[in-house]
mmCIF file of C-alpha atoms and ligand atoms in Angstrom:
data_model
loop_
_atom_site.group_PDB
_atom_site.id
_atom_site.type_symbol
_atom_site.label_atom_id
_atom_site.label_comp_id
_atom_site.label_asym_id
_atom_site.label_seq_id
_atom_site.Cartn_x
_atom_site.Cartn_y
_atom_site.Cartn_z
ATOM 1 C CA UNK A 19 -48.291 63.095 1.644
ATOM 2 C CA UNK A 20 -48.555 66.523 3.603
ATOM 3 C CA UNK A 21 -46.766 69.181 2.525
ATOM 4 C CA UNK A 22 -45.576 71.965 4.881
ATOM 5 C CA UNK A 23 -43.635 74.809 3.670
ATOM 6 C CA UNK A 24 -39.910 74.686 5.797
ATOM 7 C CA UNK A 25 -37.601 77.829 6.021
ATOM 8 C CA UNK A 26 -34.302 76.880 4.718
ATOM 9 C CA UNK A 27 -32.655 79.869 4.600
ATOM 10 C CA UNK A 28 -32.374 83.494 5.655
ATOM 11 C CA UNK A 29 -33.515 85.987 2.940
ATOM 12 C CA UNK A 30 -31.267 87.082 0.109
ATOM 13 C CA UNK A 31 -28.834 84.143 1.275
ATOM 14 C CA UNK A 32 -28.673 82.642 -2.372
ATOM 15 C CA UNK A 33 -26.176 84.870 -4.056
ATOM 16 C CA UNK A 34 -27.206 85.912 -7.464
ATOM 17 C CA UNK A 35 -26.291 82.488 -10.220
ATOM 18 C CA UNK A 36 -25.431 80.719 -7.567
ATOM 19 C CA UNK A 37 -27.450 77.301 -5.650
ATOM 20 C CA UNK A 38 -27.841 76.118 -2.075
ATOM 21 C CA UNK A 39 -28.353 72.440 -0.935
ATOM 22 C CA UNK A 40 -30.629 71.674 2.009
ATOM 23 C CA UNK A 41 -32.477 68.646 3.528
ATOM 24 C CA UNK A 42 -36.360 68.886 3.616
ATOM 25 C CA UNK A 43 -37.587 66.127 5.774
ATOM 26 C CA UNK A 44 -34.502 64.031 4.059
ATOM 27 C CA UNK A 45 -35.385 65.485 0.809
ATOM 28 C CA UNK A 46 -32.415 66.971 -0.629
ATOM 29 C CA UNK A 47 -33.321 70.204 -2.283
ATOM 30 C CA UNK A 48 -31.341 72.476 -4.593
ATOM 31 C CA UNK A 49 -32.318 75.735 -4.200
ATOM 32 C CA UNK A 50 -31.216 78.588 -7.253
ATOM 33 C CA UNK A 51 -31.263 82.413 -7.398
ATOM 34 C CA UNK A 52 -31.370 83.161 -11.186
ATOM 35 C CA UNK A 53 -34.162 84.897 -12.852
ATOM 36 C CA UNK A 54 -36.004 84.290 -9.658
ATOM 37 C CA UNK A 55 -35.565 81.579 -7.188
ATOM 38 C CA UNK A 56 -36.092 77.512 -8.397
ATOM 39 C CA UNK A 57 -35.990 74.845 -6.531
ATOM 40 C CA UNK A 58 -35.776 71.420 -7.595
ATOM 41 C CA UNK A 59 -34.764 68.061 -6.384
ATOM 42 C CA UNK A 60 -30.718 68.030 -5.748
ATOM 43 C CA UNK A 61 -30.245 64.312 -6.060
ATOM 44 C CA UNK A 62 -28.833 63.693 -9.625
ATOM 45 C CA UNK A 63 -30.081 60.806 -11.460
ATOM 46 C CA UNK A 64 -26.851 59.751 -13.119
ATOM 47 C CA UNK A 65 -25.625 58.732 -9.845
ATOM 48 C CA UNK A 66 -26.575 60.771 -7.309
ATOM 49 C CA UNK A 67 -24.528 63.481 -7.138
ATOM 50 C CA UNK A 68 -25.038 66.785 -5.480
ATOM 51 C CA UNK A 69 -26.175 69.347 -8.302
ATOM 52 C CA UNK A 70 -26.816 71.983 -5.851
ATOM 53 C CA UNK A 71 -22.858 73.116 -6.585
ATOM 54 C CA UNK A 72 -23.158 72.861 -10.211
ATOM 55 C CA UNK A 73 -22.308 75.550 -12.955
ATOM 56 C CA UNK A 74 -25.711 77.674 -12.941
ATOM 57 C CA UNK A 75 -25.792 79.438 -16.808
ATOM 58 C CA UNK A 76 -28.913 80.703 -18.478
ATOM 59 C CA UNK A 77 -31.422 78.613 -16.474
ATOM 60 C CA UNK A 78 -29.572 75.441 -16.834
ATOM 61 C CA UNK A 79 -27.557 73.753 -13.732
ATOM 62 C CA UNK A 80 -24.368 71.237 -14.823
ATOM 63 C CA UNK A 81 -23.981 68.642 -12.376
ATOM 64 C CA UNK A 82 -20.532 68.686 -11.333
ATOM 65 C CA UNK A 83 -19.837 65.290 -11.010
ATOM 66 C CA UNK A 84 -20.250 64.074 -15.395
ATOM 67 C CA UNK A 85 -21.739 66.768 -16.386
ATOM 68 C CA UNK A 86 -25.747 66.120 -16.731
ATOM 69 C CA UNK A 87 -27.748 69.217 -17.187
ATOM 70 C CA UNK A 88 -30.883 69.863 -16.029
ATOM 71 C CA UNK A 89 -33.906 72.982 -16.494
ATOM 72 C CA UNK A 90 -33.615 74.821 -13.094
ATOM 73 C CA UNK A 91 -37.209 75.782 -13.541
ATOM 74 C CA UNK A 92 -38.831 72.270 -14.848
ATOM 75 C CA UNK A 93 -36.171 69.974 -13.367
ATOM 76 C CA UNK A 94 -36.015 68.182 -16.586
ATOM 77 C CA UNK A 95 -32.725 66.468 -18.266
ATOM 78 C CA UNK A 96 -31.731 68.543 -21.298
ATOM 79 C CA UNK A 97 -29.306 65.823 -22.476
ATOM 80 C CA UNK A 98 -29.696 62.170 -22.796
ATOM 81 C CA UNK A 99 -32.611 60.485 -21.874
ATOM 82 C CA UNK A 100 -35.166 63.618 -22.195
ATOM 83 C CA UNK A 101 -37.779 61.461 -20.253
ATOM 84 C CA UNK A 102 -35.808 62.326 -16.888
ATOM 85 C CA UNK A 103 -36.930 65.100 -14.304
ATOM 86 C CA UNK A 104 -35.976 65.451 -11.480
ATOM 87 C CA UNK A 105 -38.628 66.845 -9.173
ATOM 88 C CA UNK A 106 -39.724 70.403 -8.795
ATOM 89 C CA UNK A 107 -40.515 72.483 -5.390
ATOM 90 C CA UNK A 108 -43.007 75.689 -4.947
ATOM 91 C CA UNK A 109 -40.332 78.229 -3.305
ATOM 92 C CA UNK A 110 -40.757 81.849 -1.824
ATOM 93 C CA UNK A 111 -38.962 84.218 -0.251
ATOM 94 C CA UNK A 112 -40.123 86.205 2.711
ATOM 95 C CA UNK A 113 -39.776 88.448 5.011
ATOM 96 C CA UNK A 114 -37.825 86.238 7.478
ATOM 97 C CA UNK A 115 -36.046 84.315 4.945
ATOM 98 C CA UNK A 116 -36.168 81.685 1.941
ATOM 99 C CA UNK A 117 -39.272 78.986 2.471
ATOM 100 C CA UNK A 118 -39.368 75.762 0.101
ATOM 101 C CA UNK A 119 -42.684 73.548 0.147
ATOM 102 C CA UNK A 120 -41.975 70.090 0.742
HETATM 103 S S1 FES B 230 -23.931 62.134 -10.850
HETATM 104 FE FE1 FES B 230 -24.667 63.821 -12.007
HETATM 105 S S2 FES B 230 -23.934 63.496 -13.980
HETATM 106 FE FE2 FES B 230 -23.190 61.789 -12.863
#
């Protein structure tokens, strides 16, 4: 599959600890400023809830729907079934805004 990198926001957007959603060529991608920007499929594998709006605390995103939490940088479950990861995205930020590779 080609990959293109796709602007999907405007630079320093992402408030600090916080996480955007946004559709890649119908990928849904969770984007997070902490330590750096992260971004990391959105879609939650519990049931498929957004965790784009999750609590964001020391590298680790809640889902907000039960509670699942997930590595921001490695996209992997921290809880339950540890062979779950959800997938990770190269992300930059330049001078014209926030790019994710998809
Ligand atoms: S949908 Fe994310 S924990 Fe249930």
């Amino acid at each position: 599959m080609l990959m293109d990198w796709v602007k999907v926001a405007e630079r320093d957007s992402i408030k600090k600890d916080s996480g955007i959603e946004c559709d890649v060529g119908g990928i849904k991608i969770a984007v997070f400023n902490q330590d750096g920007l992260h971004a990391i499929e959105s879609t939650c594998a519990h049931q498929e809830g957004s965790i784009a709006p999750g609590v964001l605390k020391d590298g680790v995103i809640e889902c907000p729907l039960h509670f699942w939490h997930y590595d921001i940088k490695t996209g992997k479950l921290l809880d339950y079934l540890k062979d779950i990861k959800l997938k990770t995205f190269r992300v930059e930020q330049r001078d014209d805004g926030i790019y994710v590779e998809a």
